Backbone as numpy.savetxt, mean C-alpha at the origin, in Angstrom:
# Nx Ny Nz CAx CAy CAz Cx Cy Cz
22.27 3.40 -6.42 21.01 2.84 -6.99 20.02 4.07 -7.12
19.59 3.97 -8.00 18.83 5.15 -8.77 17.13 4.64 -8.90
16.01 5.51 -8.38 14.84 5.17 -8.55 13.82 5.92 -8.86
12.98 5.61 -10.31 12.42 6.93 -10.56 10.92 6.65 -9.70
10.78 7.66 -9.18 9.59 7.81 -8.37 8.52 8.13 -8.55
8.15 8.37 -9.58 6.65 8.38 -10.10 5.86 6.51 -10.21
6.89 6.18 -11.31 6.48 4.70 -11.24 7.06 3.56 -10.18
8.11 4.11 -9.47 8.43 2.91 -8.45 9.56 2.31 -9.65
10.24 2.58 -10.32 11.10 1.66 -11.05 12.53 2.31 -10.94
13.01 1.28 -10.60 14.85 0.87 -10.35 15.40 0.72 -11.71
16.07 1.75 -11.72 17.00 1.49 -12.80 18.22 0.28 -12.44
17.89 -0.62 -14.03 18.69 -1.97 -13.66 20.17 -1.44 -13.71
20.62 -0.62 -14.57 22.09 -0.33 -14.76 22.79 0.42 -13.86
21.78 1.00 -12.56 22.40 1.41 -11.62 22.46 0.80 -10.20
21.81 -0.33 -10.52 22.13 -1.16 -9.39 23.57 -2.12 -9.45
24.33 -1.91 -8.69 25.36 -2.73 -8.45 25.10 -4.07 -7.89
26.60 -5.10 -8.09 26.01 -6.52 -8.34 26.60 -6.57 -6.31
26.16 -7.48 -5.85 26.11 -7.44 -4.24 25.17 -7.09 -3.74
24.95 -6.73 -2.41 24.37 -5.94 -1.72 23.95 -4.48 -1.67
23.08 -3.90 -1.50 22.86 -2.35 -1.81 21.69 -2.05 -0.93
21.82 -1.05 0.03 20.90 -0.29 1.07 20.54 1.03 0.56
19.52 1.28 0.54 19.05 2.81 0.21 17.90 3.39 0.69
17.43 4.34 1.17 16.19 4.88 1.10 15.97 6.03 0.48
14.65 6.13 0.05 14.31 7.21 -1.04 13.12 7.72 -0.53
13.20 9.05 -0.82 11.78 9.95 -0.43 11.01 9.77 -1.85
9.49 9.40 -1.73 8.97 9.26 -3.02 7.71 10.11 -2.75
7.33 10.88 -3.50 6.05 11.98 -3.80 4.74 10.86 -3.47
4.07 10.54 -2.58 2.91 9.85 -2.48 2.08 10.26 -3.34
1.56 11.44 -3.82 0.58 12.10 -4.59 0.57 11.98 -6.26
2.19 11.36 -6.52 2.73 11.24 -7.82 2.60 9.56 -7.95
2.12 9.06 -7.40 2.26 7.50 -7.63 0.81 7.01 -8.32
0.94 6.39 -8.96 -0.45 5.73 -9.53 -0.74 4.18 -8.42
-1.14 4.19 -7.36 -1.56 3.37 -6.55 -2.87 2.70 -6.97
-3.72 3.07 -7.87 -4.66 1.90 -8.31 -5.44 1.48 -6.38
-5.76 1.92 -6.02 -6.32 1.68 -4.61 -7.47 2.46 -4.52
-8.71 1.60 -5.01 -9.84 2.76 -4.65 -10.27 3.29 -3.50
-9.86 2.24 -2.36 -10.61 2.63 -1.25 -9.40 3.03 0.09
-8.09 3.14 -0.79 -6.69 4.18 0.06 -6.65 5.03 -0.71
-6.15 6.16 0.10 -5.52 7.60 -0.62 -4.32 7.61 0.43
-2.85 8.18 -0.19 -2.16 8.71 0.75 -2.52 10.03 1.53
-1.95 9.53 2.86 -2.03 10.82 3.72 -1.15 12.05 4.06
-0.23 11.88 3.53 0.90 12.86 3.32 1.29 12.69 2.09
2.22 13.78 1.80 2.82 14.18 0.48 4.19 13.09 0.19
4.45 13.05 1.25 6.22 11.81 0.64 5.94 10.80 1.55
6.53 9.92 0.94 6.61 8.63 1.85 8.05 8.07 2.01
8.77 7.36 2.99 10.02 7.05 2.65 10.18 5.11 2.48
10.75 5.18 1.43 10.86 3.75 0.77 12.00 3.18 1.22
12.31 2.30 1.98 13.57 1.72 2.57 13.80 0.44 2.09
14.91 0.27 0.48 15.30 -0.92 0.20 16.11 -1.20 0.42
16.26 -2.66 0.07 17.85 -3.62 0.15 17.44 -4.35 -0.97
18.73 -4.40 -2.12 18.58 -5.00 -3.18 19.84 -5.65 -3.23
19.78 -6.88 -3.86 20.69 -8.13 -3.73 20.81 -8.33 -5.35
21.87 -7.63 -6.03 22.15 -7.96 -7.52 23.12 -9.51 -7.62
22.35 -10.35 -8.52 23.37 -11.16 -8.84 23.71 -11.36 -10.60
24.21 -12.52 -10.98 24.26 -12.73 -12.27 22.87 -12.66 -12.93
22.31 -13.48 -12.27 21.10 -13.79 -12.92 19.63 -13.40 -12.22
19.91 -12.88 -11.07 18.53 -12.16 -10.26 18.94 -10.74 -10.11
17.77 -10.15 -9.27 17.99 -8.75 -8.61 16.42 -9.37 -7.56
16.94 -9.36 -6.41 16.16 -9.45 -4.99 15.95 -8.06 -4.20
14.67 -7.93 -4.27 14.06 -6.40 -3.39 13.35 -6.85 -2.16
13.76 -6.38 -1.22 12.86 -6.36 -0.16 13.16 -4.79 0.58
12.44 -4.76 1.32 12.45 -3.37 2.20 10.73 -3.15 2.75
10.86 -1.81 3.00 9.35 -1.51 3.66 9.32 0.21 3.15
7.81 0.32 3.27 7.23 1.88 2.63 6.94 2.20 4.33
7.48 3.49 4.59 7.13 4.44 5.64 5.89 5.21 5.11
4.47 5.15 5.34 4.09 5.90 4.89 2.45 5.40 5.42
1.58 6.61 5.65 0.47 6.09 6.10 -0.77 6.85 4.67
-1.96 5.83 4.82 -2.76 6.16 3.95 -4.09 6.39 4.73
-5.20 6.97 4.00 -6.34 6.91 4.48 -7.48 6.15 4.09
-8.29 5.51 4.79 -9.49 4.74 4.49 -10.81 4.72 4.75
-11.90 4.35 4.78 -13.06 5.15 4.92 -13.48 4.38 6.19
-14.12 4.31 7.54 -14.47 3.46 8.49 -15.70 2.81 7.88
-16.03 1.64 8.09 -16.64 0.70 7.52 -18.23 0.91 8.17
-18.01 1.59 9.54 -19.11 2.03 10.14 -19.97 3.31 9.44
-18.98 4.65 9.61 -19.73 6.11 9.67 -19.01 6.62 8.90
-18.02 6.04 7.71 -17.62 6.33 6.75 -16.51 7.82 6.81
-16.22 8.08 7.84 -15.02 8.94 8.65 -14.11 8.33 8.24
-12.65 9.45 7.81 -11.21 8.92 7.45 -10.89 8.14 8.57
-9.81 7.30 8.35 -9.46 6.19 9.41 -7.76 6.14 8.71
-6.88 6.83 9.78 -5.37 6.55 9.17 -4.65 4.96 9.34
-4.31 4.78 8.18 -3.83 3.44 8.28 -2.05 3.50 7.84
-1.64 2.92 8.76 0.48 2.69 8.74 0.10 1.42 8.01
1.24 1.79 6.88 1.86 0.63 6.03 2.69 0.01 7.16
2.33 -1.55 7.14 3.27 -2.23 8.08 4.03 -3.62 7.42
3.39 -3.73 6.07 3.56 -5.04 5.69 5.23 -4.67 5.12
6.08 -5.73 4.62 7.11 -5.45 4.35 7.20 -6.13 2.85
8.00 -5.43 1.59 8.03 -5.52 0.73 8.83 -6.93 -0.10
8.79 -7.64 -0.77 9.65 -8.44 -1.23 9.33 -8.91 -2.80
10.55 -8.88 -3.55 10.29 -9.39 -5.06 11.45 -9.77 -5.61
11.41 -10.73 -6.41 12.73 -11.49 -6.72 12.28 -11.08 -8.64
13.32 -10.81 -9.20 13.30 -10.32 -10.48 14.43 -11.30 -11.30
14.07 -11.64 -12.55 15.32 -12.59 -12.91 15.47 -12.85 -14.44
16.78 -13.02 -14.90 16.63 -12.76 -16.50 16.80 -14.21 -16.83
17.21 -15.29 -15.49 17.37 -16.85 -15.97 15.70 -17.54 -16.50
15.73 -17.83 -17.50 14.24 -18.52 -18.03 13.76 -19.55 -16.98
14.72 -20.22 -16.78 14.43 -21.90 -15.95 13.60 -21.19 -14.48
14.27 -20.03 -14.04 13.26 -19.35 -12.50 11.92 -19.00 -12.95
11.69 -18.10 -14.08 10.19 -17.89 -14.64 9.39 -18.67 -14.18
9.20 -19.89 -13.90 8.21 -20.93 -13.70 8.05 -20.59 -12.38
8.66 -20.12 -11.24 8.39 -19.80 -9.95 7.23 -18.75 -9.99
6.25 -18.68 -9.46 5.27 -17.65 -9.76 5.82 -16.70 -8.87
6.69 -16.66 -7.79 7.19 -15.34 -6.92 7.88 -14.78 -7.94
8.77 -15.07 -9.07 9.56 -14.43 -9.57 9.29 -13.86 -10.77
9.49 -12.71 -11.28 9.38 -11.71 -12.12 10.32 -11.59 -12.98
9.98 -11.91 -14.74 11.26 -11.44 -15.62 11.71 -10.14 -15.72
12.90 -10.06 -15.70 13.79 -8.47 -15.77 13.61 -7.99 -17.86
12.75 -7.16 -17.52 12.10 -6.51 -18.73 13.23 -5.60 -19.39
13.83 -5.83 -20.37 14.61 -4.62 -20.78 14.22 -3.32 -21.54
12.75 -3.39 -21.53 11.97 -2.11 -22.50 12.28 -0.74 -21.88
12.52 -0.87 -20.78 12.72 0.85 -20.20 13.88 0.60 -19.42
14.61 -0.18 -18.96 15.57 -0.22 -18.34 15.38 -0.61 -16.82
14.21 -0.52 -16.76 13.69 -0.48 -15.24 13.16 -2.30 -14.69
13.20 -2.10 -13.29 12.36 -3.11 -12.55 11.21 -2.52 -11.89
10.00 -2.88 -12.00 9.24 -2.10 -11.09 8.92 -2.80 -10.15
9.22 -1.76 -8.93 8.64 -2.71 -7.45 7.17 -1.95 -7.26
6.50 -1.39 -7.98 5.08 -0.45 -7.90 4.17 -1.91 -7.36
4.60 -2.66 -7.80 3.21 -3.68 -7.24 3.69 -4.44 -6.29
4.42 -4.53 -5.79 4.62 -5.16 -4.45 4.74 -4.34 -3.28
5.10 -2.73 -3.53 4.80 -1.86 -2.85 3.49 -1.84 -2.33
2.61 -1.83 -3.67 1.23 -1.56 -3.86 0.29 -2.61 -2.69
0.88 -3.89 -3.14 0.35 -5.19 -2.27 0.68 -4.97 -1.03
1.92 -4.30 -0.35 2.18 -4.34 1.01 1.16 -3.10 1.88
0.68 -2.23 0.86 -0.22 -0.85 1.40 -1.63 -1.74 1.29
-2.10 -2.49 0.56 -3.63 -3.39 0.63 -3.47 -4.32 1.70
-2.42 -5.27 1.86 -2.15 -5.73 2.88 -2.12 -5.35 4.35
-2.13 -4.03 4.41 -1.72 -3.21 5.77 -3.56 -2.52 6.00
-4.17 -2.75 5.22 -5.45 -2.06 5.34 -6.13 -2.79 5.91
-6.72 -2.94 7.38 -7.97 -3.93 7.89 -8.86 -4.34 7.36
-9.26 -5.39 7.21 -10.78 -5.91 6.42 -11.90 -5.09 6.88
-11.69 -4.71 8.29 -13.12 -3.80 8.64 -12.49 -2.71 9.03
-12.10 -1.73 8.46 -11.39 -0.21 9.31 -12.55 0.38 10.00
-12.11 0.57 11.69 -13.26 1.45 12.13 -12.26 2.38 12.74
-13.01 3.68 12.71 -12.68 5.02 13.34 -12.38 4.48 14.75
-13.30 4.02 15.59 -13.10 3.74 16.71 -13.66 2.59 17.26
-13.32 1.46 18.07 -14.17 0.23 18.47 -15.80 0.72 18.81
-15.77 1.99 19.43 -16.91 2.04 19.96 -17.84 3.13 18.73
-17.66 2.89 17.39 -18.16 3.67 16.18 -19.72 3.13 16.34
-20.29 4.11 16.22 -22.03 3.64 16.34 -22.48 3.87 14.81
-21.12 4.22 13.86 -21.74 4.25 12.35 -22.83 5.27 12.01
-23.86 4.91 11.03 -24.51 6.21 10.37 -26.12 5.12 10.46
-27.39 6.15 11.06 -28.67 6.13 10.84 -28.73 5.43 9.49
-29.41 3.77 9.72 -29.65 3.36 8.68 -31.15 3.95 7.92
-31.40 5.03 8.85 -32.85 5.48 8.20 -32.52 7.18 7.75
-31.66 7.60 8.30 -31.58 9.27 7.80 -30.38 9.35 7.46
-29.44 8.55 7.45 -27.82 8.29 7.13 -26.77 9.34 7.85
-27.44 9.94 9.09 -26.81 10.93 9.96 -25.62 9.87 10.59
-24.83 10.53 10.86 -23.20 10.37 11.56 -23.68 9.88 13.03
-24.00 8.80 13.51 -24.83 9.08 15.22 -23.31 8.93 16.25
-22.08 9.03 15.71 -20.91 9.61 16.63 -21.08 11.22 16.80
-21.30 12.08 15.74 -21.78 13.13 16.06 -23.18 13.67 16.57
-23.94 13.14 16.19 -25.59 13.64 16.61 -26.24 12.48 16.73
-27.74 12.76 17.25 -29.08 11.98 17.66 -30.04 11.72 16.44
-30.57 10.82 16.59 -31.67 11.41 15.66 -33.03 10.55 16.18
-34.22 10.80 16.05 -35.37 9.76 16.15 -35.37 8.36 16.10
-34.61 8.31 15.32 -34.54 7.04 14.92 -34.01 5.87 15.48
-32.95 6.24 16.50 -32.19 5.24 17.45 -33.04 4.54 18.34
-34.09 5.28 19.05 -35.05 4.60 19.73 -35.81 3.56 18.96
-36.22 4.01 17.69 -37.00 2.99 16.93 -36.15 1.66 16.42
-35.02 2.00 16.17 -33.94 0.89 15.48 -34.33 0.05 16.56
-33.75 0.58 17.95 -33.54 -0.16 19.12 -34.72 -1.01 19.36
-36.05 -0.44 19.46 -37.23 -1.35 19.72 -37.26 -2.44 19.02
-37.08 -2.00 17.63 -37.53 -2.98 16.59 -36.66 -4.12 16.29
-35.58 -4.45 17.09 -34.80 -5.29 17.21 -34.61 -6.06 18.21
-35.68 -5.82 19.01 -36.11 -6.58 20.21 -37.25 -7.78 19.89
């Protein structure tokens, strides 16, 4: 089985019938993730795939072992996020199966099936809705903008008394 790493495309004619398992080292910085809030933390990631090819379909499942960085929702410091969601996608040549929204058509334009979308979805689903650098994060001062985890400002007392 062959993978074009920059676009995460599995080369169709390199996938033999039956079940195949393979792990690929992919260049994290070379992939167009299109996830504005997340950036790859390391140069490489490990993409482990299990691919079942039959006469009418290619079923892909697996996982990405990689870390991304996102901004803390309170102080904007970087927060490491581990990708924990599984990857699952079905590609089919059978036009009757294409009515199922979970099934994608196999396109012969470039001889590959792209698994970029399901891998991207796994990354997005691994990002917490409110990422925090720590549960005790004090955030930014709403008046002067300093990071209150690193330094204090005179506004701390004003903000505390105004909220009472």
